[in-house]
Tab-separated table of C-alpha atoms and ligand atoms in Angstrom:
chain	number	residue	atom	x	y	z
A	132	UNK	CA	37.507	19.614	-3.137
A	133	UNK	CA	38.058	15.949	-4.331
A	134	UNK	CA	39.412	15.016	-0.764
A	135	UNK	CA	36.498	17.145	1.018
A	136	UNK	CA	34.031	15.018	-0.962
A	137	UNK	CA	36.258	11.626	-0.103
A	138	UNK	CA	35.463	12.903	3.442
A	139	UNK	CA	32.326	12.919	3.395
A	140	UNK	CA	31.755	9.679	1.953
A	141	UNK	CA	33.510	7.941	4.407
A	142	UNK	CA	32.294	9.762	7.001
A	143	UNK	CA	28.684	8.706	5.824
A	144	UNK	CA	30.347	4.905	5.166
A	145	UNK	CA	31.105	5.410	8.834
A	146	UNK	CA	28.150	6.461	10.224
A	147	UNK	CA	26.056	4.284	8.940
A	148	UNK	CA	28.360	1.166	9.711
A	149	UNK	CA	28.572	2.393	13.139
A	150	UNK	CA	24.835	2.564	13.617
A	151	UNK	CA	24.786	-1.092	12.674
A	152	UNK	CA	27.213	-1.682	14.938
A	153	UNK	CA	26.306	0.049	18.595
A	154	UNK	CA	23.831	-1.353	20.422
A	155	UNK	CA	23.757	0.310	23.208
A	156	UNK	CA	20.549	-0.276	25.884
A	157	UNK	CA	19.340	1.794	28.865
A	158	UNK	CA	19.646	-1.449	30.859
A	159	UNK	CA	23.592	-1.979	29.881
A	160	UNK	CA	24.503	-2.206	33.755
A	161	UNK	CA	21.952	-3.756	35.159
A	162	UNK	CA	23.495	-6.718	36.636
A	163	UNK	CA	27.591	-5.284	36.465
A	164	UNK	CA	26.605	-2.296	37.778
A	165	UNK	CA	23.387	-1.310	39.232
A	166	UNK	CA	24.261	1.841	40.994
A	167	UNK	CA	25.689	3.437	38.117
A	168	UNK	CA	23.047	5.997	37.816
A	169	UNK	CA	22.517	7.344	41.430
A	170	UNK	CA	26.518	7.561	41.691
A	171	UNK	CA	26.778	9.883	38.438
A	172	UNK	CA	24.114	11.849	39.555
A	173	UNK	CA	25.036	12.332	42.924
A	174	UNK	CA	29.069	13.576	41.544
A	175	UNK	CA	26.673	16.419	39.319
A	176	UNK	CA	24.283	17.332	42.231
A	177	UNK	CA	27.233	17.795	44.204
A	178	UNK	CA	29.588	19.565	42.198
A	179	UNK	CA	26.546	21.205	40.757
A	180	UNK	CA	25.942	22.608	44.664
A	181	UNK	CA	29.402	24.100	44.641
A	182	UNK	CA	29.315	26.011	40.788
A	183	UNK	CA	26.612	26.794	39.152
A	184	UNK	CA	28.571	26.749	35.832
A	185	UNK	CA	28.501	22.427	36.218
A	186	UNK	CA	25.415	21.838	34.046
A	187	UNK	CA	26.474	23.917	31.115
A	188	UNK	CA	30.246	22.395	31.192
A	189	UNK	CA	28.899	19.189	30.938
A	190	UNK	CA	26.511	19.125	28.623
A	191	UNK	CA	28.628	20.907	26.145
A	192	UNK	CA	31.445	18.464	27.070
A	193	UNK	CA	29.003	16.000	25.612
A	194	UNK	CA	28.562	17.412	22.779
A	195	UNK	CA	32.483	18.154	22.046
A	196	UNK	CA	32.798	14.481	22.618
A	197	UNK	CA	30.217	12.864	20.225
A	198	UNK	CA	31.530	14.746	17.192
A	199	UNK	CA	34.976	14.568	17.497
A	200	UNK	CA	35.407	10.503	16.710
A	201	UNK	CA	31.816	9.373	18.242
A	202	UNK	CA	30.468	9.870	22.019
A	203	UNK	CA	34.109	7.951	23.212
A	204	UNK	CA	35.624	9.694	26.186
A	205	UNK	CA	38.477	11.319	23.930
A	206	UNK	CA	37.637	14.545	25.252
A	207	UNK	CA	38.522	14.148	27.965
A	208	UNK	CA	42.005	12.501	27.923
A	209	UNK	CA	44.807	14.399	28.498
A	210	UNK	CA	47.598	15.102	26.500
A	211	UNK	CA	50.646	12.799	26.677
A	212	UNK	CA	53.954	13.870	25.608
A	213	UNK	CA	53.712	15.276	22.445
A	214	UNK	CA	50.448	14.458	21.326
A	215	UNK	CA	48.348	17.420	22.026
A	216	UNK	CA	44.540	15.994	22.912
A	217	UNK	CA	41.521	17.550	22.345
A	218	UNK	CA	41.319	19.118	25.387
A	219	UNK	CA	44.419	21.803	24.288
A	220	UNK	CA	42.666	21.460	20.726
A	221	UNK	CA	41.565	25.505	19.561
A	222	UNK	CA	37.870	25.634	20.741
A	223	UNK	CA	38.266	24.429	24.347
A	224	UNK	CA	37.452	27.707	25.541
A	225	UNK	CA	35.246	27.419	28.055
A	226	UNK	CA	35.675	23.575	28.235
A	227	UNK	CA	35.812	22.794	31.914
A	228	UNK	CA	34.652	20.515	34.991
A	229	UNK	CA	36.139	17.461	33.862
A	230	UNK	CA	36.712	16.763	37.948
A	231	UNK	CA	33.196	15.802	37.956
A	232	UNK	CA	33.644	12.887	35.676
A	233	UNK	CA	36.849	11.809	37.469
A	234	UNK	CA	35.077	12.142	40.410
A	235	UNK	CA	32.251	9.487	39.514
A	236	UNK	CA	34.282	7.186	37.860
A	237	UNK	CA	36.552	6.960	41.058
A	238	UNK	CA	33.008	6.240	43.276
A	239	UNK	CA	32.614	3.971	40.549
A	240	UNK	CA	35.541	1.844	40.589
A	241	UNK	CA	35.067	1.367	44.258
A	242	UNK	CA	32.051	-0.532	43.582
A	243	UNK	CA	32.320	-1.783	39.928
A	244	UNK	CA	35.969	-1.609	38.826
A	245	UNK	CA	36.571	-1.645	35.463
A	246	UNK	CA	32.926	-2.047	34.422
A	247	UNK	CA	31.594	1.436	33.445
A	248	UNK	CA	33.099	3.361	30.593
A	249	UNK	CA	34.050	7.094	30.494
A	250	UNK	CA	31.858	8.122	27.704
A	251	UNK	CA	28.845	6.953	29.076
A	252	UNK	CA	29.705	8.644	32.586
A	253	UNK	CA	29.818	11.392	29.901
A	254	UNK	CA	26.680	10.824	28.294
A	255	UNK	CA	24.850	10.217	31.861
A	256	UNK	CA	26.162	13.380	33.607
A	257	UNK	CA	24.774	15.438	30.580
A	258	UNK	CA	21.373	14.234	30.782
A	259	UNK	CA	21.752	14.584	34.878
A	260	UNK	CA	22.735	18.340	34.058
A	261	UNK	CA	19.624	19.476	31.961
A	262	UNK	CA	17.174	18.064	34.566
A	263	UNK	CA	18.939	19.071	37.377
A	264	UNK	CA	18.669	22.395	35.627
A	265	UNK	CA	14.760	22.237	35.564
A	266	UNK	CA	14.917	20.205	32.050
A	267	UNK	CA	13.398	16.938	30.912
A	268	UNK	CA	14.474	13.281	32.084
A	269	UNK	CA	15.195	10.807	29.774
A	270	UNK	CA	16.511	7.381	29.595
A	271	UNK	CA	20.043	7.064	28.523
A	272	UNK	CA	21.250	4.261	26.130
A	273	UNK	CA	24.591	2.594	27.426
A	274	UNK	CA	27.202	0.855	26.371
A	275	UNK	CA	29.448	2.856	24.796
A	276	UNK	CA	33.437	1.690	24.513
A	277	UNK	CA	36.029	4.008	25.508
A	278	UNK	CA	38.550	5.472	22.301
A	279	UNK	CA	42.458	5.380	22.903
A	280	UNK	CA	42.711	8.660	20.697
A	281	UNK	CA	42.750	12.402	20.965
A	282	UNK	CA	44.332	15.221	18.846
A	283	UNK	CA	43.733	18.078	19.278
A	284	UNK	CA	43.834	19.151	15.417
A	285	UNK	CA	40.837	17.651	15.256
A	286	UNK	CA	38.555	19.634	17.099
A	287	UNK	CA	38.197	21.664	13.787
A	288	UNK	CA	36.286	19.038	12.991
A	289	UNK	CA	33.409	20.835	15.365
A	290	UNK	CA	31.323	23.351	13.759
A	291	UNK	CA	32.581	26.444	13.932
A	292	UNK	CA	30.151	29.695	15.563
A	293	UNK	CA	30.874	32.116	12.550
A	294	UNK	CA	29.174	28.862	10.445
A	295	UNK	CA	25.878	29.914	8.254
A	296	UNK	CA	22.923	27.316	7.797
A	297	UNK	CA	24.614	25.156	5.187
A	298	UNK	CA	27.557	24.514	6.834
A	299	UNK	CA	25.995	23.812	10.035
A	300	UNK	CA	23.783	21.721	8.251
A	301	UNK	CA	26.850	19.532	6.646
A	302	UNK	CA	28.194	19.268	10.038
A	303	UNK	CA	25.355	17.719	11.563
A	304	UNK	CA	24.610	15.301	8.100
A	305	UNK	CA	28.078	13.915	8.102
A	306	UNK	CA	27.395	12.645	11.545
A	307	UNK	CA	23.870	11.745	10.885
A	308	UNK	CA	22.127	14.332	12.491
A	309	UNK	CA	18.921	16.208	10.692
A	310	UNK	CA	17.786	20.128	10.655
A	311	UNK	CA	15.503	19.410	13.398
A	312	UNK	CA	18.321	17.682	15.466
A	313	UNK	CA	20.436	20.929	14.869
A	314	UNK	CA	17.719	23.208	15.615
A	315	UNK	CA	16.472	21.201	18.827
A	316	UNK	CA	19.957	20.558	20.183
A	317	UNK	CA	21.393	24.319	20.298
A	318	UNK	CA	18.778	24.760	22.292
A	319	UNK	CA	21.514	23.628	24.478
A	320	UNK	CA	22.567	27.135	24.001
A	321	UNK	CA	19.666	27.603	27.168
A	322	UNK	CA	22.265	26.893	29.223
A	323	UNK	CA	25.888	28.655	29.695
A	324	UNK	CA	28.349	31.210	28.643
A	325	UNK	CA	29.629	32.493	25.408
A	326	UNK	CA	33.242	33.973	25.784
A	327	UNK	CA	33.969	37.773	23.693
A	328	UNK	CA	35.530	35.450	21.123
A	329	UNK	CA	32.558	33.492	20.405
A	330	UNK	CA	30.649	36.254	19.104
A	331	UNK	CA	32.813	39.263	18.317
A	332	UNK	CA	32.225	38.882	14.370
A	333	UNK	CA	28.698	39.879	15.037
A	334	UNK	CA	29.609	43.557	16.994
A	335	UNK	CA	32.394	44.558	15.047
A	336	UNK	CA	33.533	44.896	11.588
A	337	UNK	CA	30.928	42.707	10.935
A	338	UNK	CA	31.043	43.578	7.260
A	339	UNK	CA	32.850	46.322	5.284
A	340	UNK	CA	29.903	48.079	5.470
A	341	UNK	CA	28.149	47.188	8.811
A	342	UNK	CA	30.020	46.995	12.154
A	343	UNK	CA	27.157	45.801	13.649
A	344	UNK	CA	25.228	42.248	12.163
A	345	UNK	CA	22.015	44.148	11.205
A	346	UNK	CA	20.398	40.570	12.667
A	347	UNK	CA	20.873	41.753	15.936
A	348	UNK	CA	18.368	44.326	17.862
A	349	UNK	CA	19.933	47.575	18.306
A	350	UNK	CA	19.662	47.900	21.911
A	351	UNK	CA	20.648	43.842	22.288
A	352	UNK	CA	24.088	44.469	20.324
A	353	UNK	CA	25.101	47.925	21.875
A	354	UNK	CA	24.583	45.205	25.461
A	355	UNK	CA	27.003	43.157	24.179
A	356	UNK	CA	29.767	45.733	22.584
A	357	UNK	CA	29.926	47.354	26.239
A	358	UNK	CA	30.457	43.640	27.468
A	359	UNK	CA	33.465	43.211	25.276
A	360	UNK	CA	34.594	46.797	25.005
A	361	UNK	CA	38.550	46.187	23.289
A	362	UNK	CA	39.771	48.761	25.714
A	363	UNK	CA	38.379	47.518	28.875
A	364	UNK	CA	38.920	43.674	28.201
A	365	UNK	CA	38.243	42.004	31.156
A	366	UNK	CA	39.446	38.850	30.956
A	367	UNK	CA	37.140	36.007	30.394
A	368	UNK	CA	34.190	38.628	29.956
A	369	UNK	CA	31.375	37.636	26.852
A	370	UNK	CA	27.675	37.022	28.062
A	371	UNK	CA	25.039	34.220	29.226
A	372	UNK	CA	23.461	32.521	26.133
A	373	UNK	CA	19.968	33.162	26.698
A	374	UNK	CA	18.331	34.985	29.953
A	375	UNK	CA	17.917	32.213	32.154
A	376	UNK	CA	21.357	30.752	31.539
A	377	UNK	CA	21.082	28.156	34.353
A	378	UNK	CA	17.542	27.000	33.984
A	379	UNK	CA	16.619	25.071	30.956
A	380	UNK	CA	14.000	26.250	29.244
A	381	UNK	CA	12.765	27.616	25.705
A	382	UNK	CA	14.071	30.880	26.517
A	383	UNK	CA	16.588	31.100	23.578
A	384	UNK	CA	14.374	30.244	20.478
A	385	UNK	CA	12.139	33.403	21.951
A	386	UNK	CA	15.143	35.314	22.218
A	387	UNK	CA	16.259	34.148	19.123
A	388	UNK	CA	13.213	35.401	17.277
A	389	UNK	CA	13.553	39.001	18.679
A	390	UNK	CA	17.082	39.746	17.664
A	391	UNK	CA	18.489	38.715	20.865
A	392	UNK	CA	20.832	35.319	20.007
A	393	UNK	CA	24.162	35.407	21.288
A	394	UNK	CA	26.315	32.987	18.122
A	395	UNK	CA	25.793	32.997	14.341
A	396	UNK	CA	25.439	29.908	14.409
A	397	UNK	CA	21.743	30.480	16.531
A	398	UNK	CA	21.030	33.639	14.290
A	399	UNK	CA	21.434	31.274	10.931
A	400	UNK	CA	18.501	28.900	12.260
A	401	UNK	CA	16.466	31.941	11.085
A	402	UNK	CA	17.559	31.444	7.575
A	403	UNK	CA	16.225	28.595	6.574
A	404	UNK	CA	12.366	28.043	5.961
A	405	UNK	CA	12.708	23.898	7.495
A	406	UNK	CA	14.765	25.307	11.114
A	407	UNK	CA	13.263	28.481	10.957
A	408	UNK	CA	9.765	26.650	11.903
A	409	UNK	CA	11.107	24.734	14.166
A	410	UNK	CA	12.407	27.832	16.471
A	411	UNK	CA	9.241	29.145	16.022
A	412	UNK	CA	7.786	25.818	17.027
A	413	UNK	CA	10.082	25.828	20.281
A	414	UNK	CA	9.552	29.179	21.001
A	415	UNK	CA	6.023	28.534	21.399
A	416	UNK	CA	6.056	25.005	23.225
A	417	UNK	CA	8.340	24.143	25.645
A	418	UNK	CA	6.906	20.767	25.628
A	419	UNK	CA	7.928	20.195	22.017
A	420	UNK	CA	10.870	21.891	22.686
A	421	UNK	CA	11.607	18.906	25.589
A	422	UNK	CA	10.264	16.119	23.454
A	423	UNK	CA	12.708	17.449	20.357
A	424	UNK	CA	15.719	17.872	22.513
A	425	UNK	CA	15.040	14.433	24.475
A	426	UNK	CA	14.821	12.759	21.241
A	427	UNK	CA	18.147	14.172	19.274
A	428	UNK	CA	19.869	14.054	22.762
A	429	UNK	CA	19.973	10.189	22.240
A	430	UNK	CA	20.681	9.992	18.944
A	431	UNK	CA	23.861	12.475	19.240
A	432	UNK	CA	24.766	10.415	22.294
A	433	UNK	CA	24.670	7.235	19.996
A	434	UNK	CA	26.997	8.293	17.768
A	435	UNK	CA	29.598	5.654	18.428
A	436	UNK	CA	32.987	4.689	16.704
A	437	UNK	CA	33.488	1.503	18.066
A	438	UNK	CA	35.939	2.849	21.089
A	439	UNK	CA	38.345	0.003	22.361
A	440	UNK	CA	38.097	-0.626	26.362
A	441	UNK	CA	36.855	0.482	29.585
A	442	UNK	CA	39.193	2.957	30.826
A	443	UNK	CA	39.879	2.662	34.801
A	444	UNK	CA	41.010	6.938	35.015
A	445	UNK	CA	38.770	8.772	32.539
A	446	UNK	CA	41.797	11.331	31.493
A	447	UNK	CA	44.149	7.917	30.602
A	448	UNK	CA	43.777	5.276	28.308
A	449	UNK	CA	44.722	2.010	29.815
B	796	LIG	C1	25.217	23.988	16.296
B	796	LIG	C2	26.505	24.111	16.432
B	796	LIG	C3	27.118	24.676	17.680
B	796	LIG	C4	28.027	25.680	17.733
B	796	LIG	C5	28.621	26.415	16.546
B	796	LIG	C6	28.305	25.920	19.117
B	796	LIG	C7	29.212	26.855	19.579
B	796	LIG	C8	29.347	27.228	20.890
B	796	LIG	C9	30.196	28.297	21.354
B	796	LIG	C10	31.104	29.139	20.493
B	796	LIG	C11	30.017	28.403	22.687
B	796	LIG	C12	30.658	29.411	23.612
B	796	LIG	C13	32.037	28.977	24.055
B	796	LIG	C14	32.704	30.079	24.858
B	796	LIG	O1	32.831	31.191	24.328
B	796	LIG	O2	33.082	29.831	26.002
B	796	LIG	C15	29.071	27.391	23.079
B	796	LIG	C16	28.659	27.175	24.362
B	796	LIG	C17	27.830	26.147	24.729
B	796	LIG	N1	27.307	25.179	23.912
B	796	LIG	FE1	27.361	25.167	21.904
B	796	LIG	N2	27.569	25.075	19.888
B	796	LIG	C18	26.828	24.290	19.055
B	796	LIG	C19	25.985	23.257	19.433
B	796	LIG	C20	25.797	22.850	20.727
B	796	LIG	C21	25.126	21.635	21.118
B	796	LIG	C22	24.596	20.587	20.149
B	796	LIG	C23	25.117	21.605	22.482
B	796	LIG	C24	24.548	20.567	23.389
B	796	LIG	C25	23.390	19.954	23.163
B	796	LIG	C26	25.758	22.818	22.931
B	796	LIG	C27	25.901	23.192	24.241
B	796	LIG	C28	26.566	24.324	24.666
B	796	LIG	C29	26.569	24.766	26.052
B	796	LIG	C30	25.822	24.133	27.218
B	796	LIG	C31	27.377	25.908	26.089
B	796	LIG	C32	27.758	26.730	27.333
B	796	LIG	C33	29.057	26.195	27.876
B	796	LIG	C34	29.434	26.781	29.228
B	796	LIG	O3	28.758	27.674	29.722
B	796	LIG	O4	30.432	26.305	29.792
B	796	LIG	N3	26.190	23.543	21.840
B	796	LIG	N4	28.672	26.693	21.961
B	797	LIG	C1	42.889	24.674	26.479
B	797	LIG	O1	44.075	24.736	25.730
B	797	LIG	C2	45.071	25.534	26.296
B	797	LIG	C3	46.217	25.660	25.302
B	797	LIG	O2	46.784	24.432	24.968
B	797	LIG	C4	45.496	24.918	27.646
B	797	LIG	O3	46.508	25.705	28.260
B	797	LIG	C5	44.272	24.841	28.551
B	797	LIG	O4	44.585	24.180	29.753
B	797	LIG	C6	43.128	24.081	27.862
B	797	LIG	N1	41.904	24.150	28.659
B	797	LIG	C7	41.345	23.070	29.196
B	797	LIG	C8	40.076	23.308	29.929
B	797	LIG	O5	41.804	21.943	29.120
B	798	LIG	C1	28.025	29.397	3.692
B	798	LIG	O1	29.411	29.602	3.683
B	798	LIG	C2	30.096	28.865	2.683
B	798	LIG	C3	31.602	29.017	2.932
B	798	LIG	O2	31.955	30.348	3.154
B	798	LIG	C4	29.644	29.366	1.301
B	798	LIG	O3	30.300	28.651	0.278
B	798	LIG	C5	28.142	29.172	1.197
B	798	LIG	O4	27.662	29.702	-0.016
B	798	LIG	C6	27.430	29.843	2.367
B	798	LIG	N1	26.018	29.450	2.332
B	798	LIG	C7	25.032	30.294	2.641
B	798	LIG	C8	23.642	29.736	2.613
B	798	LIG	O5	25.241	31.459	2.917
């Protein structure tokens, strides 16, 4: 208890020493690097052409990245001998389409070598992914550093689907992130896939007394048992995360409302007065939805902890 509280301090120490200290700007590479938008878009468009499953990876990538050690290109470094990186850490399920940032930063060393860092290739292609996917545009902030560290053991550090509202709610404080940034960023959760794993708690033995989470409409959960029947596993079967899993839209706080959320974690935004007004608030608007999401987007992507260089192969540090 002592050292979970010694945590959080310094995590909070951290945070706000770090906020001092980034200063990232949208016009970082104006004069090192002027291209570096149209070439990170044009690795997502095209990869996005070829799998329709691009958008989602990389946004969530994002997110993965920013609170494990700040937005610092550790995800995606690979493991080296035997330190196991967060790639290989427990929750990379469904972690993927890390060829799309290798791809840009190779066009990118062609014309800029050693300029542009990894996380903010990062940080771009997930803004590129939610409006190529019909979402809002946004100016990203740049100037993040690359980190020289990944373990794996430390993507427990990322909250956790099973978690209820409080411990969601510590998860986003500790990295300085509000209820309304929790409730307007897993609205990420428009996008994407949700393995079996992800959400078998809620269809069965859900309690000693319920197989079923009661949260869930009837019809909705019996959907997803037959999905992940335990006799016919199919491997890699589980269900989109809202309806319209490749457009972004405001599709999953309406969902959400009728019973029809695929993670605890969305299900517990209903059970708190403060986030259950904002779903309704989303659910209604999908301009204030946009405007939310926009506006926690850049504050999860400046979470920075001072990374050390500019690596020249996003999966190595130099
Ligand atoms: C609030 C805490 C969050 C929890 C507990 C959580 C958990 C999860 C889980 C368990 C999955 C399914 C993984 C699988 O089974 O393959 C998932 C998918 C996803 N998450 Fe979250 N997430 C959270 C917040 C976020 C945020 C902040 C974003 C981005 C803004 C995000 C974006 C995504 C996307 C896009 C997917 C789909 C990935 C794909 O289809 O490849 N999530 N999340
Ligand atoms: C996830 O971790 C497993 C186990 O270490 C590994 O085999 C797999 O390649 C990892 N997935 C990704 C996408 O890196
Ligand atoms: C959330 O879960 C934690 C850990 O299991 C528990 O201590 C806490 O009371 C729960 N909070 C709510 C609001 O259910």
């Amino acid at each position: 208890m002592a050292s979970t509280i010694g945590m959080v301090l310094l995590m909070m120490i951290m945070v706000s020493l770090t906020s001092l200290a980034s200063a990232l700007s949208v016009n970082y590479y104006e004069h090192t690097c002027p291209q570096v938008e149209s070439i990170v878009a044009g690795a997502v468009h095209k990869a996005t052409m070829n799998d329709k499953t691009v958008p989602s990876a990389l946004l969530r990538m994002h997110f993965h990245d920013c609170f494990v050690r700040g937005c610092d290109g550790s995800v995606l470094l690979k493991t080296k001998g035997k330190n196991k990186a967060e790639k290989d850490g427990p929750p990379n399920i469904s972690l993927h389409a890390f060829y799309v940032i290798d791809n840009a930063k190779k066009a990118l060393e062609a014309v800029c070598p050693g300029v542009v860092s990894c996380a903010d290739i990062l940080a771009l292609a997930a803004r590129d992914a939610v409006t190529l996917s019909g979402g809002p545009n946004w100016e990203v902030p740049k100037g993040r550093k690359d980190g020289i560290i990944s373990k794996a053991t430390e993507t427990r550090q990322l909250p956790a689907p099973t978690f209820n509202i409080s411990q969601l709610q510590q998860s986003f404080s500790q990295r300085g992130l509000s209820l309304q940034d929790l409730v307007a960023l897993s609205g990420g959760h428009t996008l994407g896939f949700a393995h079996c794993s992800s959400f078998q708690n809620r269809i069965h033995k859900f309690s000693p007394k319920q197989a079923v989470d009661p949260s869930l409409n009837p019809s909705f959960a019996s959907n997803l048992q037959s999905k992940c029947h335990i006799k016919n596993k199919v491997k890699n079967s589980g269900s989109p995360l809202d309806s319209t899993a490749t457009y972004f839209d405001n599709a999953y706080y309406k969902l959400l409302l009728q019973g029809k959320s695929i993670l605890s974690s969305d299900q517990a935004l209903l059970t708190h007065p403060t986030t259950k007004a904002l779903v309704s608030k989303y659910a209604h608007s999908q301009m204030e939805f946009e405007r939310a999401f926009v506006k926690s987007m850049i504050k999860m992507s400046s979470i920075t902890n001072g990374g050390k260089q500019i690596r020249l192969q996003c999966n190595l540090v130099r």
